[in-house]
mmCIF file of C-alpha atoms in Angstrom:
data_model
loop_
_atom_site.group_PDB
_atom_site.id
_atom_site.type_symbol
_atom_site.label_atom_id
_atom_site.label_comp_id
_atom_site.label_asym_id
_atom_site.label_seq_id
_atom_site.Cartn_x
_atom_site.Cartn_y
_atom_site.Cartn_z
ATOM 1 C CA MET A 1 -84.294 249.500 68.639
ATOM 2 C CA SER A 2 -86.473 252.280 67.648
ATOM 3 C CA PRO A 3 -85.795 256.123 67.491
ATOM 4 C CA MET A 4 -88.286 258.484 68.901
ATOM 5 C CA ARG A 5 -87.903 261.802 67.505
ATOM 6 C CA THR A 6 -89.133 265.173 68.818
ATOM 7 C CA HIS A 7 -88.527 268.655 67.359
ATOM 8 C CA GLY A 8 -88.092 271.917 69.020
ATOM 9 C CA SER A 9 -88.383 272.115 72.732
ATOM 10 C CA CYS A 10 -89.851 268.460 73.060
ATOM 11 C CA VAL A 11 -88.613 265.740 74.794
ATOM 12 C CA SER A 12 -89.808 262.334 75.633
ATOM 13 C CA VAL A 13 -89.467 260.965 79.518
ATOM 14 C CA SER A 14 -90.935 258.795 82.258
ATOM 15 C CA VAL A 15 -92.851 260.790 84.750
ATOM 16 C CA ARG A 16 -96.027 260.662 86.461
ATOM 17 C CA SER A 17 -99.225 262.494 85.196
ATOM 18 C CA PRO A 18 -100.846 265.677 87.010
ATOM 19 C CA PRO A 19 -104.689 265.352 87.264
ATOM 20 C CA ALA A 20 -106.643 264.464 84.045
ATOM 21 C CA SER A 21 -107.986 268.198 83.717
ATOM 22 C CA SER A 22 -104.730 269.497 82.983
ATOM 23 C CA ALA A 23 -103.673 266.896 80.235
ATOM 24 C CA SER A 24 -103.517 268.067 77.118
ATOM 25 C CA ARG A 25 -101.332 267.717 73.345
ATOM 26 C CA CYS A 26 -98.711 270.110 72.812
ATOM 27 C CA SER A 27 -98.781 272.380 69.882
ATOM 28 C CA LEU A 28 -95.350 274.101 69.435
ATOM 29 C CA SER A 29 -95.657 277.311 67.339
ATOM 30 C CA ASN A 30 -93.395 277.761 64.397
ATOM 31 C CA SER A 31 -91.612 281.069 66.638
ATOM 32 C CA SER A 32 -90.916 278.434 69.857
ATOM 33 C CA ALA A 33 -89.348 275.823 67.213
ATOM 34 C CA SER A 34 -87.341 277.986 65.687
ATOM 35 C CA SER A 35 -85.880 279.986 68.929
ATOM 36 C CA ASP A 36 -84.636 276.378 69.877
ATOM 37 C CA ASP A 37 -83.430 275.914 66.236
ATOM 38 C CA ALA A 38 -79.841 274.991 67.639
ATOM 39 C CA THR A 39 -81.150 271.969 69.594
ATOM 40 C CA CYS A 40 -79.033 270.221 72.093
ATOM 41 C CA GLY A 41 -78.445 266.438 71.237
ATOM 42 C CA ALA A 42 -78.255 263.671 73.616
ATOM 43 C CA PRO A 43 -75.838 264.811 76.788
ATOM 44 C CA ILE A 44 -72.670 263.083 76.545
ATOM 45 C CA TRP A 45 -71.043 261.443 79.732
ATOM 46 C CA MET A 46 -67.483 262.813 80.432
ATOM 47 C CA GLY A 47 -64.968 260.911 82.841
ATOM 48 C CA LYS A 48 -63.800 264.896 83.979
ATOM 49 C CA GLY A 49 -65.082 268.135 83.796
ATOM 50 C CA LEU A 50 -68.681 268.774 82.932
ATOM 51 C CA THR A 51 -70.330 265.250 82.963
ATOM 52 C CA CYS A 52 -73.545 266.847 80.850
ATOM 53 C CA VAL A 53 -72.120 268.197 77.662
ATOM 54 C CA CYS A 54 -74.471 269.047 74.916
ATOM 55 C CA PHE A 55 -73.403 269.481 71.140
ATOM 56 C CA LYS A 56 -75.384 271.822 69.062
ATOM 57 C CA ARG A 57 -77.303 270.213 66.096
ATOM 58 C CA LYS A 58 -80.210 271.656 63.659
ATOM 59 C CA GLY A 59 -83.027 269.429 63.331
ATOM 60 C CA THR A 60 -84.491 266.549 65.242
ATOM 61 C CA TYR A 61 -83.699 265.092 68.918
ATOM 62 C CA GLU A 62 -83.381 261.434 68.676
ATOM 63 C CA ARG A 63 -83.632 258.979 71.734
ATOM 64 C CA ILE A 64 -83.053 255.670 71.091
ATOM 65 C CA PHE A 65 -85.130 253.138 73.406
ATOM 66 C CA PHE A 66 -83.497 249.781 74.533
ATOM 67 C CA ASP A 67 -83.252 247.189 76.702
ATOM 68 C CA LEU A 68 -80.595 247.056 79.613
ATOM 69 C CA THR A 69 -79.302 244.297 81.576
ATOM 70 C CA PRO A 70 -79.510 244.707 85.248
ATOM 71 C CA GLN A 71 -75.692 245.559 85.477
ATOM 72 C CA GLN A 72 -76.276 248.609 83.304
ATOM 73 C CA GLN A 73 -78.961 249.902 85.007
ATOM 74 C CA GLU A 74 -76.875 249.564 88.189
ATOM 75 C CA GLU A 75 -74.151 251.468 86.174
ATOM 76 C CA ARG A 76 -76.645 254.221 85.610
ATOM 77 C CA LEU A 77 -77.367 254.440 89.168
ATOM 78 C CA ARG A 78 -73.828 254.573 90.304
ATOM 79 C CA ARG A 79 -72.879 257.604 88.021
ATOM 80 C CA LEU A 80 -75.692 259.503 88.871
ATOM 81 C CA LYS A 81 -75.089 258.789 92.683
ATOM 82 C CA GLN A 82 -71.315 259.866 91.920
ATOM 83 C CA ARG A 83 -73.048 263.212 90.216
ATOM 84 C CA MET A 84 -74.801 264.069 93.446
ATOM 85 C CA ARG A 85 -71.608 263.442 95.648
ATOM 86 C CA ILE A 86 -69.538 266.105 93.951
ATOM 87 C CA CYS A 87 -69.032 269.167 95.923
ATOM 88 C CA PHE A 88 -68.891 272.452 94.177
ATOM 89 C CA ASP A 89 -65.470 273.654 94.070
ATOM 90 C CA GLY A 90 -64.610 276.764 92.711
ATOM 91 C CA SER A 91 -60.943 276.303 92.705
ATOM 92 C CA LYS A 92 -61.163 273.381 90.218
ATOM 93 C CA VAL A 93 -60.829 274.364 86.519
ATOM 94 C CA GLU A 94 -63.492 272.130 85.353
ATOM 95 C CA HIS A 95 -66.605 273.702 87.846
ATOM 96 C CA GLN A 96 -64.731 277.030 86.591
ATOM 97 C CA GLU A 97 -65.579 275.818 82.846
ATOM 98 C CA GLY A 98 -69.016 274.796 84.159
ATOM 99 C CA LEU A 99 -69.910 278.417 85.254
ATOM 100 C CA ARG A 100 -68.604 280.180 81.942
ATOM 101 C CA ALA A 101 -70.678 277.583 79.899
ATOM 102 C CA LEU A 102 -73.576 278.430 82.158
ATOM 103 C CA TRP A 103 -73.169 282.064 81.313
ATOM 104 C CA HIS A 104 -72.574 281.750 77.679
ATOM 105 C CA ALA A 105 -75.705 279.369 77.535
ATOM 106 C CA THR A 106 -77.823 281.783 79.325
ATOM 107 C CA TYR A 107 -76.264 284.970 77.696
ATOM 108 C CA PRO A 108 -75.140 284.140 74.166
ATOM 109 C CA GLY A 109 -72.975 286.713 72.950
ATOM 110 C CA GLN A 110 -72.585 288.676 76.173
ATOM 111 C CA GLU A 111 -68.996 288.772 77.764
ATOM 112 C CA LEU A 112 -68.299 287.480 81.119
ATOM 113 C CA ILE A 113 -66.140 290.014 83.101
ATOM 114 C CA SER A 114 -64.948 287.390 85.692
ATOM 115 C CA LEU A 115 -66.255 284.707 87.473
ATOM 116 C CA VAL A 116 -66.751 287.037 90.415
ATOM 117 C CA SER A 117 -68.725 289.570 89.190
ATOM 118 C CA ASP A 118 -71.783 291.651 89.741
ATOM 119 C CA GLN A 119 -73.131 290.018 86.399
ATOM 120 C CA TRP A 120 -73.838 287.131 88.091
ATOM 121 C CA LYS A 121 -76.660 288.725 90.253
ATOM 122 C CA ASP A 122 -78.564 289.212 86.816
ATOM 123 C CA MET A 123 -79.109 285.640 86.637
ATOM 124 C CA GLY A 124 -80.481 285.130 90.336
ATOM 125 C CA TRP A 125 -77.263 284.408 92.132
ATOM 126 C CA GLN A 126 -77.243 286.076 95.802
ATOM 127 C CA GLY A 127 -74.042 287.963 95.298
ATOM 128 C CA ARG A 128 -71.039 288.563 93.132
ATOM 129 C CA ASP A 129 -69.436 284.921 93.487
ATOM 130 C CA PRO A 130 -72.129 282.106 92.473
ATOM 131 C CA SER A 131 -69.839 279.498 93.948
ATOM 132 C CA THR A 132 -70.863 280.742 97.468
ATOM 133 C CA ASP A 133 -74.753 279.659 96.543
ATOM 134 C CA PHE A 134 -74.362 275.802 95.788
ATOM 135 C CA ARG A 135 -74.088 274.457 99.268
ATOM 136 C CA GLY A 136 -75.632 271.274 99.838
ATOM 137 C CA ALA A 137 -76.927 270.655 96.250
ATOM 138 C CA GLY A 138 -73.443 270.705 94.847
ATOM 139 C CA PHE A 139 -71.793 270.536 91.412
ATOM 140 C CA ILE A 140 -74.782 268.822 90.038
ATOM 141 C CA SER A 141 -77.233 271.644 90.369
ATOM 142 C CA LEU A 142 -74.808 273.869 87.743
ATOM 143 C CA GLU A 143 -75.013 270.713 85.404
ATOM 144 C CA ASN A 144 -78.911 270.754 86.009
ATOM 145 C CA LEU A 145 -78.912 274.615 85.268
ATOM 146 C CA LEU A 146 -76.746 274.081 81.877
ATOM 147 C CA PHE A 147 -79.049 271.050 80.831
ATOM 148 C CA PHE A 148 -81.961 273.220 81.367
ATOM 149 C CA ALA A 149 -80.310 276.174 79.518
ATOM 150 C CA LYS A 150 -79.037 274.082 76.269
ATOM 151 C CA THR A 151 -81.608 271.465 76.290
ATOM 152 C CA PHE A 152 -84.915 273.737 76.621
ATOM 153 C CA SER A 153 -83.872 277.270 75.860
ATOM 154 C CA THR A 154 -86.943 278.881 75.306
ATOM 155 C CA SER A 155 -88.433 277.601 78.734
ATOM 156 C CA PHE A 156 -85.320 278.409 80.598
ATOM 157 C CA GLN A 157 -85.333 281.974 79.019
ATOM 158 C CA GLN A 158 -88.773 282.510 79.709
ATOM 159 C CA LEU A 159 -88.272 281.581 83.227
ATOM 160 C CA LEU A 160 -85.165 283.506 83.566
ATOM 161 C CA LYS A 161 -86.978 286.584 82.340
ATOM 162 C CA LYS A 162 -90.056 286.146 84.040
ATOM 163 C CA GLU A 163 -91.864 286.599 81.030
ATOM 164 C CA GLY A 164 -95.003 284.921 81.959
ATOM 165 C CA GLY A 165 -98.165 285.475 83.947
ATOM 166 C CA ASN A 166 -98.632 288.393 86.697
ATOM 167 C CA ARG A 167 -95.271 288.762 88.391
ATOM 168 C CA ALA A 168 -94.460 289.695 91.759
ATOM 169 C CA THR A 169 -92.627 293.141 92.300
ATOM 170 C CA TRP A 170 -90.029 291.069 94.246
ATOM 171 C CA GLU A 171 -89.446 287.928 92.393
ATOM 172 C CA TYR A 172 -87.499 284.621 93.589
ATOM 173 C CA PRO A 173 -83.856 284.663 92.687
ATOM 174 C CA PHE A 174 -83.723 282.301 89.510
ATOM 175 C CA ALA A 175 -80.375 280.810 89.750
ATOM 176 C CA VAL A 176 -80.751 280.307 93.540
ATOM 177 C CA GLY A 177 -84.138 278.620 92.999
ATOM 178 C CA GLY A 178 -82.768 276.107 90.568
ATOM 179 C CA VAL A 179 -80.088 275.309 93.183
ATOM 180 C CA ASN A 180 -82.988 274.718 95.695
ATOM 181 C CA ILE A 181 -84.849 272.641 93.168
ATOM 182 C CA THR A 182 -82.131 270.001 92.864
ATOM 183 C CA PHE A 183 -81.688 269.928 96.301
ATOM 184 C CA MET A 184 -85.324 268.854 96.651
ATOM 185 C CA LEU A 185 -85.200 266.530 94.236
ATOM 186 C CA MET A 186 -82.126 264.795 95.770
ATOM 187 C CA GLN A 187 -84.173 264.660 98.994
ATOM 188 C CA MET A 188 -87.461 263.273 97.375
ATOM 189 C CA LEU A 189 -85.693 260.497 95.286
ATOM 190 C CA ASP A 190 -83.557 259.388 98.635
ATOM 191 C CA LEU A 191 -81.187 257.253 96.551
ATOM 192 C CA ASP A 192 -78.244 256.640 99.388
ATOM 193 C CA SER A 193 -81.087 254.914 101.734
ATOM 194 C CA LEU A 194 -80.628 251.121 102.298
ATOM 195 C CA LYS A 195 -84.377 250.764 101.846
ATOM 196 C CA PRO A 196 -86.746 253.345 99.942
ATOM 197 C CA ARG A 197 -89.047 254.865 102.070
ATOM 198 C CA THR A 198 -91.547 255.831 99.567
ATOM 199 C CA PHE A 199 -92.364 254.425 96.231
ATOM 200 C CA VAL A 200 -90.939 257.198 94.549
ATOM 201 C CA ARG A 201 -87.456 255.775 94.350
ATOM 202 C CA PRO A 202 -88.537 252.583 92.592
ATOM 203 C CA VAL A 203 -90.524 254.323 90.019
ATOM 204 C CA PHE A 204 -87.464 256.875 89.237
ATOM 205 C CA LEU A 205 -85.243 253.876 88.913
ATOM 206 C CA GLN A 206 -87.749 252.809 86.192
ATOM 207 C CA MET A 207 -87.503 256.016 84.550
ATOM 208 C CA LEU A 208 -83.508 256.136 84.802
ATOM 209 C CA SER A 209 -83.497 252.627 83.051
ATOM 210 C CA GLU A 210 -85.265 254.349 80.103
ATOM 211 C CA ASN A 211 -83.456 257.412 80.097
ATOM 212 C CA GLU A 212 -80.138 257.889 81.695
ATOM 213 C CA TRP A 213 -81.048 261.765 82.195
ATOM 214 C CA ALA A 214 -83.954 261.374 83.803
ATOM 215 C CA PHE A 215 -82.759 263.339 86.750
ATOM 216 C CA ASP A 216 -82.101 266.341 84.445
ATOM 217 C CA LEU A 217 -85.344 266.043 82.301
ATOM 218 C CA LEU A 218 -87.381 265.686 86.015
ATOM 219 C CA TYR A 219 -85.382 268.703 87.269
ATOM 220 C CA CYS A 220 -86.951 271.037 84.264
ATOM 221 C CA VAL A 221 -90.124 269.710 85.001
ATOM 222 C CA ALA A 222 -89.967 270.585 88.587
ATOM 223 C CA PHE A 223 -88.629 274.188 87.588
ATOM 224 C CA VAL A 224 -91.471 274.778 85.430
ATOM 225 C CA VAL A 225 -93.702 273.385 88.181
ATOM 226 C CA MET A 226 -92.076 275.507 90.664
ATOM 227 C CA ASP A 227 -92.664 278.682 88.480
ATOM 228 C CA LYS A 228 -96.383 277.953 88.213
ATOM 229 C CA GLN A 229 -96.957 277.378 91.807
ATOM 230 C CA TRP A 230 -95.317 280.923 92.096
ATOM 231 C CA LEU A 231 -97.795 282.324 89.995
ATOM 232 C CA GLU A 232 -100.630 280.598 91.186
ATOM 233 C CA ARG A 233 -100.405 281.735 94.574
ATOM 234 C CA ASN A 234 -99.247 285.287 93.761
ATOM 235 C CA ALA A 235 -96.137 284.589 96.041
ATOM 236 C CA THR A 236 -93.819 287.057 97.150
ATOM 237 C CA TYR A 237 -90.337 286.848 97.562
ATOM 238 C CA MET A 238 -90.673 285.848 101.246
ATOM 239 C CA GLU A 239 -93.021 282.972 99.944
ATOM 240 C CA PHE A 240 -90.068 281.574 97.903
ATOM 241 C CA ASN A 241 -89.789 278.547 100.222
ATOM 242 C CA VAL A 242 -93.336 277.589 100.097
ATOM 243 C CA SER A 243 -93.234 277.663 96.299
ATOM 244 C CA ILE A 244 -90.568 275.159 96.532
ATOM 245 C CA THR A 245 -92.480 272.688 99.180
ATOM 246 C CA SER A 246 -95.540 272.873 96.525
ATOM 247 C CA ALA A 247 -93.203 271.856 93.753
ATOM 248 C CA TYR A 248 -92.053 269.361 95.692
ATOM 249 C CA ALA A 249 -95.533 268.014 96.391
ATOM 250 C CA ALA A 250 -96.330 268.244 92.727
ATOM 251 C CA SER A 251 -93.487 266.462 91.564
ATOM 252 C CA PHE A 252 -94.216 263.493 94.208
ATOM 253 C CA PHE A 253 -97.642 263.540 92.568
ATOM 254 C CA PHE A 254 -96.111 262.722 89.280
ATOM 255 C CA PHE A 255 -95.073 259.452 90.543
ATOM 256 C CA SER A 256 -98.278 258.544 91.894
ATOM 257 C CA PHE A 257 -99.678 256.570 88.816
ATOM 258 C CA LYS A 258 -98.537 252.912 87.669
ATOM 259 C CA ASP A 259 -98.917 253.859 83.911
ATOM 260 C CA CYS A 260 -95.566 254.068 82.209
ATOM 261 C CA MET A 261 -94.375 256.548 79.449
ATOM 262 C CA HIS A 262 -95.554 260.215 78.925
ATOM 263 C CA HIS A 263 -94.483 262.909 76.982
ATOM 264 C CA ILE A 264 -93.640 266.030 78.711
ATOM 265 C CA ARG A 265 -93.702 269.454 76.770
ATOM 266 C CA LEU A 266 -91.556 272.457 78.467
ATOM 267 C CA SER A 267 -93.631 274.999 76.009
ATOM 268 C CA GLY A 268 -94.194 278.422 78.152
ATOM 269 C CA PHE A 269 -95.143 277.690 81.830
ATOM 270 C CA THR A 270 -97.436 274.762 81.527
ATOM 271 C CA VAL A 271 -96.250 271.380 81.784
ATOM 272 C CA HIS A 272 -98.339 269.302 79.028
ATOM 273 C CA VAL A 273 -98.770 265.806 79.579
ATOM 274 C CA LYS A 274 -99.714 263.177 77.110
ATOM 275 C CA LEU A 275 -100.751 260.024 78.412
ATOM 276 C CA ILE A 276 -99.938 257.152 76.520
ATOM 277 C CA CYS A 277 -101.039 253.907 79.061
#
């Protein structure tokens, strides 16, 4: 085993590369690193409740590389499929706790009045009750948002507050956008079909064998890509679905090379990719 250490809001994950012209090294500023001072360690699998539980720890984020047996790989895939099948249920205590955890990760120090409150609209939910917005994406879409908020807090806050680029008068709803991205990725990976219909699934399974949290990490990348597409198109609220489709295509493009390991940096609004092949 050999640990790979990354600092600030950087993490190592296997994805496919964008065009070579956009590949570059990531240079994190001191301000970015300090804002992520309380970094999130490796998520911990829990039998009940939140499957993505992060612990705060100052310092480096370590990921251990090791070879998995076919049985271990199958178990990882089984757990991911299980996560994808869980519908959001606002009556379940663990799902309520998940919403509270998302609120506190998004707005540290700000009190949440109620799980049904106008406060949720500030995060980009369509109404007072966020539980009505999960639809087909299920509980894993909440886990994805929470993973993003805790693991890449700087990028998460920048996207939430729409701090980068020339923003539209009517912006896409942040939280609902995140739910749509989860649904998009689930459709793209097509993990439940008997035979893979594209090359995407086999490549993702290789990613999953290298990092159990590959889906959550890919989600963070796709969210950044979607926002970038939104800015490049100078899109309006009515064009939100077009930006989601573009993010789908861009995420699909990540899988189109045979190279194995890249370092993804979510610093700001650009996905910086360092090719290691």
